[in-house]
Structures are given as C-alpha cells and as structure tokens.
mmCIF file of C-alpha atoms in Angstrom:
data_model
loop_
_atom_site.group_PDB
_atom_site.id
_atom_site.type_symbol
_atom_site.label_atom_id
_atom_site.label_comp_id
_atom_site.label_asym_id
_atom_site.label_seq_id
_atom_site.Cartn_x
_atom_site.Cartn_y
_atom_site.Cartn_z
ATOM 1 C CA UNK A 1 0.071 0.004 -0.037
ATOM 2 C CA UNK A 2 1.339 3.216 -0.923
ATOM 3 C CA UNK A 3 1.065 6.631 1.564
ATOM 4 C CA UNK A 4 1.871 10.332 0.346
ATOM 5 C CA UNK A 5 5.292 11.441 1.589
ATOM 6 C CA UNK A 6 6.789 13.198 -0.881
ATOM 7 C CA UNK A 7 10.203 11.721 -2.192
ATOM 8 C CA UNK A 8 12.679 13.626 -4.608
ATOM 9 C CA UNK A 9 11.338 14.371 -7.917
ATOM 10 C CA UNK A 10 7.860 14.795 -6.695
ATOM 11 C CA UNK A 11 6.896 11.091 -5.578
ATOM 12 C CA UNK A 12 4.427 10.607 -3.123
ATOM 13 C CA UNK A 13 4.641 7.103 -2.898
ATOM 14 C CA UNK A 14 6.436 4.594 -0.830
ATOM 15 C CA UNK A 15 5.564 1.220 1.628
ATOM 16 C CA UNK A 16 3.577 1.148 4.604
ATOM 17 C CA UNK A 17 6.325 0.312 6.665
ATOM 18 C CA UNK A 18 8.514 3.461 5.235
ATOM 19 C CA UNK A 19 10.616 5.440 7.266
ATOM 20 C CA UNK A 20 10.049 9.024 6.978
ATOM 21 C CA UNK A 21 13.267 10.124 8.620
ATOM 22 C CA UNK A 22 14.865 8.178 5.251
ATOM 23 C CA UNK A 23 12.363 10.301 2.929
ATOM 24 C CA UNK A 24 13.405 13.168 4.152
ATOM 25 C CA UNK A 25 17.459 12.154 4.408
ATOM 26 C CA UNK A 26 16.476 11.442 0.595
ATOM 27 C CA UNK A 27 14.770 14.592 -0.396
ATOM 28 C CA UNK A 28 17.866 16.741 1.687
ATOM 29 C CA UNK A 29 20.288 15.001 -0.335
ATOM 30 C CA UNK A 30 18.405 15.441 -3.382
ATOM 31 C CA UNK A 31 18.731 19.243 -3.105
ATOM 32 C CA UNK A 32 22.384 18.925 -2.382
ATOM 33 C CA UNK A 33 22.904 17.398 -5.444
ATOM 34 C CA UNK A 34 20.679 19.147 -7.442
ATOM 35 C CA UNK A 35 22.776 22.418 -6.105
ATOM 36 C CA UNK A 36 26.476 20.979 -6.626
ATOM 37 C CA UNK A 37 24.969 20.157 -10.188
ATOM 38 C CA UNK A 38 24.319 23.601 -10.322
ATOM 39 C CA UNK A 39 26.987 25.155 -9.126
ATOM 40 C CA UNK A 40 29.363 22.816 -11.436
ATOM 41 C CA UNK A 41 27.574 23.750 -14.507
ATOM 42 C CA UNK A 42 27.891 27.546 -13.883
ATOM 43 C CA UNK A 43 31.894 26.944 -13.016
ATOM 44 C CA UNK A 44 32.410 24.397 -16.283
ATOM 45 C CA UNK A 45 30.749 27.182 -18.493
ATOM 46 C CA UNK A 46 33.122 29.945 -17.354
ATOM 47 C CA UNK A 47 36.231 27.575 -17.544
ATOM 48 C CA UNK A 48 34.913 26.429 -21.144
ATOM 49 C CA UNK A 49 35.045 30.375 -21.832
ATOM 50 C CA UNK A 50 38.308 30.841 -20.327
ATOM 51 C CA UNK A 51 36.731 32.838 -17.281
ATOM 52 C CA UNK A 52 37.565 30.696 -14.601
ATOM 53 C CA UNK A 53 40.088 28.895 -12.617
ATOM 54 C CA UNK A 54 40.010 24.873 -13.110
ATOM 55 C CA UNK A 55 41.260 23.469 -9.545
ATOM 56 C CA UNK A 56 38.109 24.299 -7.600
ATOM 57 C CA UNK A 57 36.313 22.116 -10.033
ATOM 58 C CA UNK A 58 37.511 19.018 -8.836
ATOM 59 C CA UNK A 59 36.692 19.489 -5.580
ATOM 60 C CA UNK A 60 32.841 20.421 -6.377
ATOM 61 C CA UNK A 61 32.913 16.988 -8.442
ATOM 62 C CA UNK A 62 33.666 14.980 -5.132
ATOM 63 C CA UNK A 63 31.073 16.933 -2.973
ATOM 64 C CA UNK A 64 28.891 15.991 -5.841
ATOM 65 C CA UNK A 65 29.997 12.606 -5.865
ATOM 66 C CA UNK A 66 29.661 12.284 -2.031
ATOM 67 C CA UNK A 67 25.958 13.375 -2.428
ATOM 68 C CA UNK A 68 24.901 11.296 -5.362
ATOM 69 C CA UNK A 69 26.352 8.327 -3.646
ATOM 70 C CA UNK A 70 24.352 9.377 -0.331
ATOM 71 C CA UNK A 71 21.398 10.005 -2.314
ATOM 72 C CA UNK A 72 21.172 6.832 -4.218
ATOM 73 C CA UNK A 73 22.062 4.901 -1.113
ATOM 74 C CA UNK A 74 18.692 6.584 0.978
ATOM 75 C CA UNK A 75 16.545 5.769 -2.163
ATOM 76 C CA UNK A 76 17.609 2.020 -2.354
ATOM 77 C CA UNK A 77 17.230 1.790 1.559
ATOM 78 C CA UNK A 78 13.685 2.917 0.992
ATOM 79 C CA UNK A 79 13.250 0.279 -1.354
ATOM 80 C CA UNK A 80 11.356 2.117 -4.032
ATOM 81 C CA UNK A 81 12.174 0.304 -6.790
ATOM 82 C CA UNK A 82 10.671 -2.970 -4.979
ATOM 83 C CA UNK A 83 7.423 -0.773 -4.494
ATOM 84 C CA UNK A 84 7.288 -0.202 -8.063
ATOM 85 C CA UNK A 85 8.167 -3.456 -9.080
ATOM 86 C CA UNK A 86 5.399 -4.594 -6.669
ATOM 87 C CA UNK A 87 2.777 -2.113 -8.761
ATOM 88 C CA UNK A 88 4.512 -2.472 -12.014
ATOM 89 C CA UNK A 89 5.785 -5.357 -12.759
ATOM 90 C CA UNK A 90 5.573 -5.145 -16.686
ATOM 91 C CA UNK A 91 8.288 -2.215 -16.223
ATOM 92 C CA UNK A 92 10.675 -4.825 -14.610
ATOM 93 C CA UNK A 93 13.236 -4.276 -17.136
ATOM 94 C CA UNK A 94 12.995 -0.266 -17.346
ATOM 95 C CA UNK A 95 12.773 -0.550 -13.375
ATOM 96 C CA UNK A 96 16.080 -2.596 -13.142
ATOM 97 C CA UNK A 97 17.476 -0.777 -15.859
ATOM 98 C CA UNK A 98 16.955 2.445 -13.511
ATOM 99 C CA UNK A 99 18.579 0.570 -10.605
ATOM 100 C CA UNK A 100 21.806 0.021 -12.668
ATOM 101 C CA UNK A 101 22.183 3.624 -13.394
ATOM 102 C CA UNK A 102 22.433 4.386 -10.181
ATOM 103 C CA UNK A 103 26.064 2.468 -10.445
ATOM 104 C CA UNK A 104 26.844 4.005 -13.657
ATOM 105 C CA UNK A 105 26.152 7.487 -12.853
ATOM 106 C CA UNK A 106 28.119 7.314 -9.321
ATOM 107 C CA UNK A 107 31.077 5.933 -11.750
ATOM 108 C CA UNK A 108 30.185 8.516 -13.898
ATOM 109 C CA UNK A 109 31.168 10.928 -11.176
ATOM 110 C CA UNK A 110 34.281 9.369 -10.159
ATOM 111 C CA UNK A 111 35.621 9.220 -13.859
ATOM 112 C CA UNK A 112 34.953 12.909 -13.795
ATOM 113 C CA UNK A 113 37.160 13.239 -10.633
ATOM 114 C CA UNK A 114 40.229 11.290 -12.450
ATOM 115 C CA UNK A 115 39.739 13.209 -15.571
ATOM 116 C CA UNK A 116 39.703 16.523 -13.536
ATOM 117 C CA UNK A 117 42.831 15.509 -11.928
ATOM 118 C CA UNK A 118 44.680 15.273 -14.981
ATOM 119 C CA UNK A 119 43.086 18.669 -16.705
ATOM 120 C CA UNK A 120 44.596 21.705 -17.801
ATOM 121 C CA UNK A 121 44.363 24.493 -21.013
ATOM 122 C CA UNK A 122 42.401 23.596 -23.790
ATOM 123 C CA UNK A 123 41.583 19.928 -22.281
ATOM 124 C CA UNK A 124 39.869 22.033 -19.079
ATOM 125 C CA UNK A 125 37.751 24.025 -21.651
ATOM 126 C CA UNK A 126 36.058 20.828 -23.464
ATOM 127 C CA UNK A 127 35.872 19.028 -19.962
ATOM 128 C CA UNK A 128 33.157 21.186 -19.297
ATOM 129 C CA UNK A 129 30.963 19.751 -21.936
ATOM 130 C CA UNK A 130 31.668 16.508 -20.087
ATOM 131 C CA UNK A 131 30.300 17.703 -16.751
ATOM 132 C CA UNK A 132 27.338 18.970 -19.002
ATOM 133 C CA UNK A 133 26.430 15.342 -20.199
ATOM 134 C CA UNK A 134 26.935 14.157 -16.763
ATOM 135 C CA UNK A 135 24.513 16.653 -15.455
ATOM 136 C CA UNK A 136 21.596 15.897 -18.496
ATOM 137 C CA UNK A 137 22.341 11.923 -17.887
ATOM 138 C CA UNK A 138 21.518 12.490 -14.335
ATOM 139 C CA UNK A 139 18.421 14.543 -14.946
ATOM 140 C CA UNK A 140 17.163 12.106 -17.943
ATOM 141 C CA UNK A 141 17.397 9.274 -15.208
ATOM 142 C CA UNK A 142 15.457 11.331 -12.698
ATOM 143 C CA UNK A 143 12.730 11.780 -15.264
ATOM 144 C CA UNK A 144 12.402 8.572 -16.032
ATOM 145 C CA UNK A 145 11.891 7.619 -12.396
ATOM 146 C CA UNK A 146 9.682 9.851 -11.623
ATOM 147 C CA UNK A 147 7.624 8.993 -14.306
ATOM 148 C CA UNK A 148 7.496 5.518 -12.990
ATOM 149 C CA UNK A 149 6.561 6.403 -9.589
ATOM 150 C CA UNK A 150 3.437 8.481 -10.823
ATOM 151 C CA UNK A 151 2.243 5.826 -13.391
ATOM 152 C CA UNK A 152 2.809 3.372 -10.125
ATOM 153 C CA UNK A 153 1.134 6.033 -7.556
ATOM 154 C CA UNK A 154 -1.977 6.513 -10.361
ATOM 155 C CA UNK A 155 -2.237 2.764 -10.574
ATOM 156 C CA UNK A 156 -2.604 2.164 -6.701
ATOM 157 C CA UNK A 157 -4.363 5.152 -5.899
ATOM 158 C CA UNK A 158 -6.608 4.757 -8.965
ATOM 159 C CA UNK A 159 -7.375 6.718 -11.754
ATOM 160 C CA UNK A 160 -10.975 6.284 -11.898
ATOM 161 C CA UNK A 161 -13.370 8.674 -10.488
#
C-alpha cells in the first residue's frame, strides 16, 4: 500500500513500513545533488569560456559524488524500486535499468574526478562539456524514475473517479 510522503522529484510513494526519516534524508540529499550540479555547470561554463580557474572544480565534483552516492543509497534503502516492481511488474526491465544507472552515474562522477586531476589548458575547457553531459544524464534518469513512480501511484490510488 502506498502512502503520501513527498520524495525527490515530487514522488509521493512508499511502502507502509516507510521510515519518514529516510524520505527526509533522500529529499535533502537530492537537493544537495541539484545544488552541486548547478554550481558545477556554472563553473564549467566559465572555464569553457576561459573566465574561471579549473582547480576548484575537482572539489565540487568530489562533493557531488559524495552526495550522489548518499542520495542513491537512501533511495535504495527506502525500497522504492521494490515498490515499483510490486505496482508495475510489466516495467521490470525498465526498473532494473534505473537501478543499474545508479551505479553507472556514481562511476561517471568518479571518472570525472579522475579526469579532473589531469586537466589543464584547452582540455580543461572541453571538460565542461563532459560535466554538462553528466548533468543531463542524471536529469534524464530522474525524469524516467519520476515517470514510473507517478504511473505506479496513479495505478495504486486509481484514476477512475
């Protein structure tokens, strides 16, 4: 059974045994991930345009990586994927793909950090495009996840009035 607790992306779905503290933590981590992404994108654009130093970007990437891992961990602790599978069994492949994307996005953030350690000059400017690509991948993931949660919630609550 689903209950109405807001989670990242505006989702209002979880199991009865839901721990509200986890939902608050997930939402807080999501907001920190979004804040870090916004800051990274702004700095990356300035670097690409030659108007900013590259060094602070590595620290911002490390912070993003930490918050991203914490966010995904809390989301998985809430068993949101299991809840989706219960309500949308026909979407099992899509749900499993989202779960795998968590690991891929975490690894992608670590790859950006490793690459940032080797950046200088023109390579640093092109690196901004990679950061933008990472941010877009994260947002596409969140959009697909939110769409599934919304479909499952409509199915559970019912759309016939």
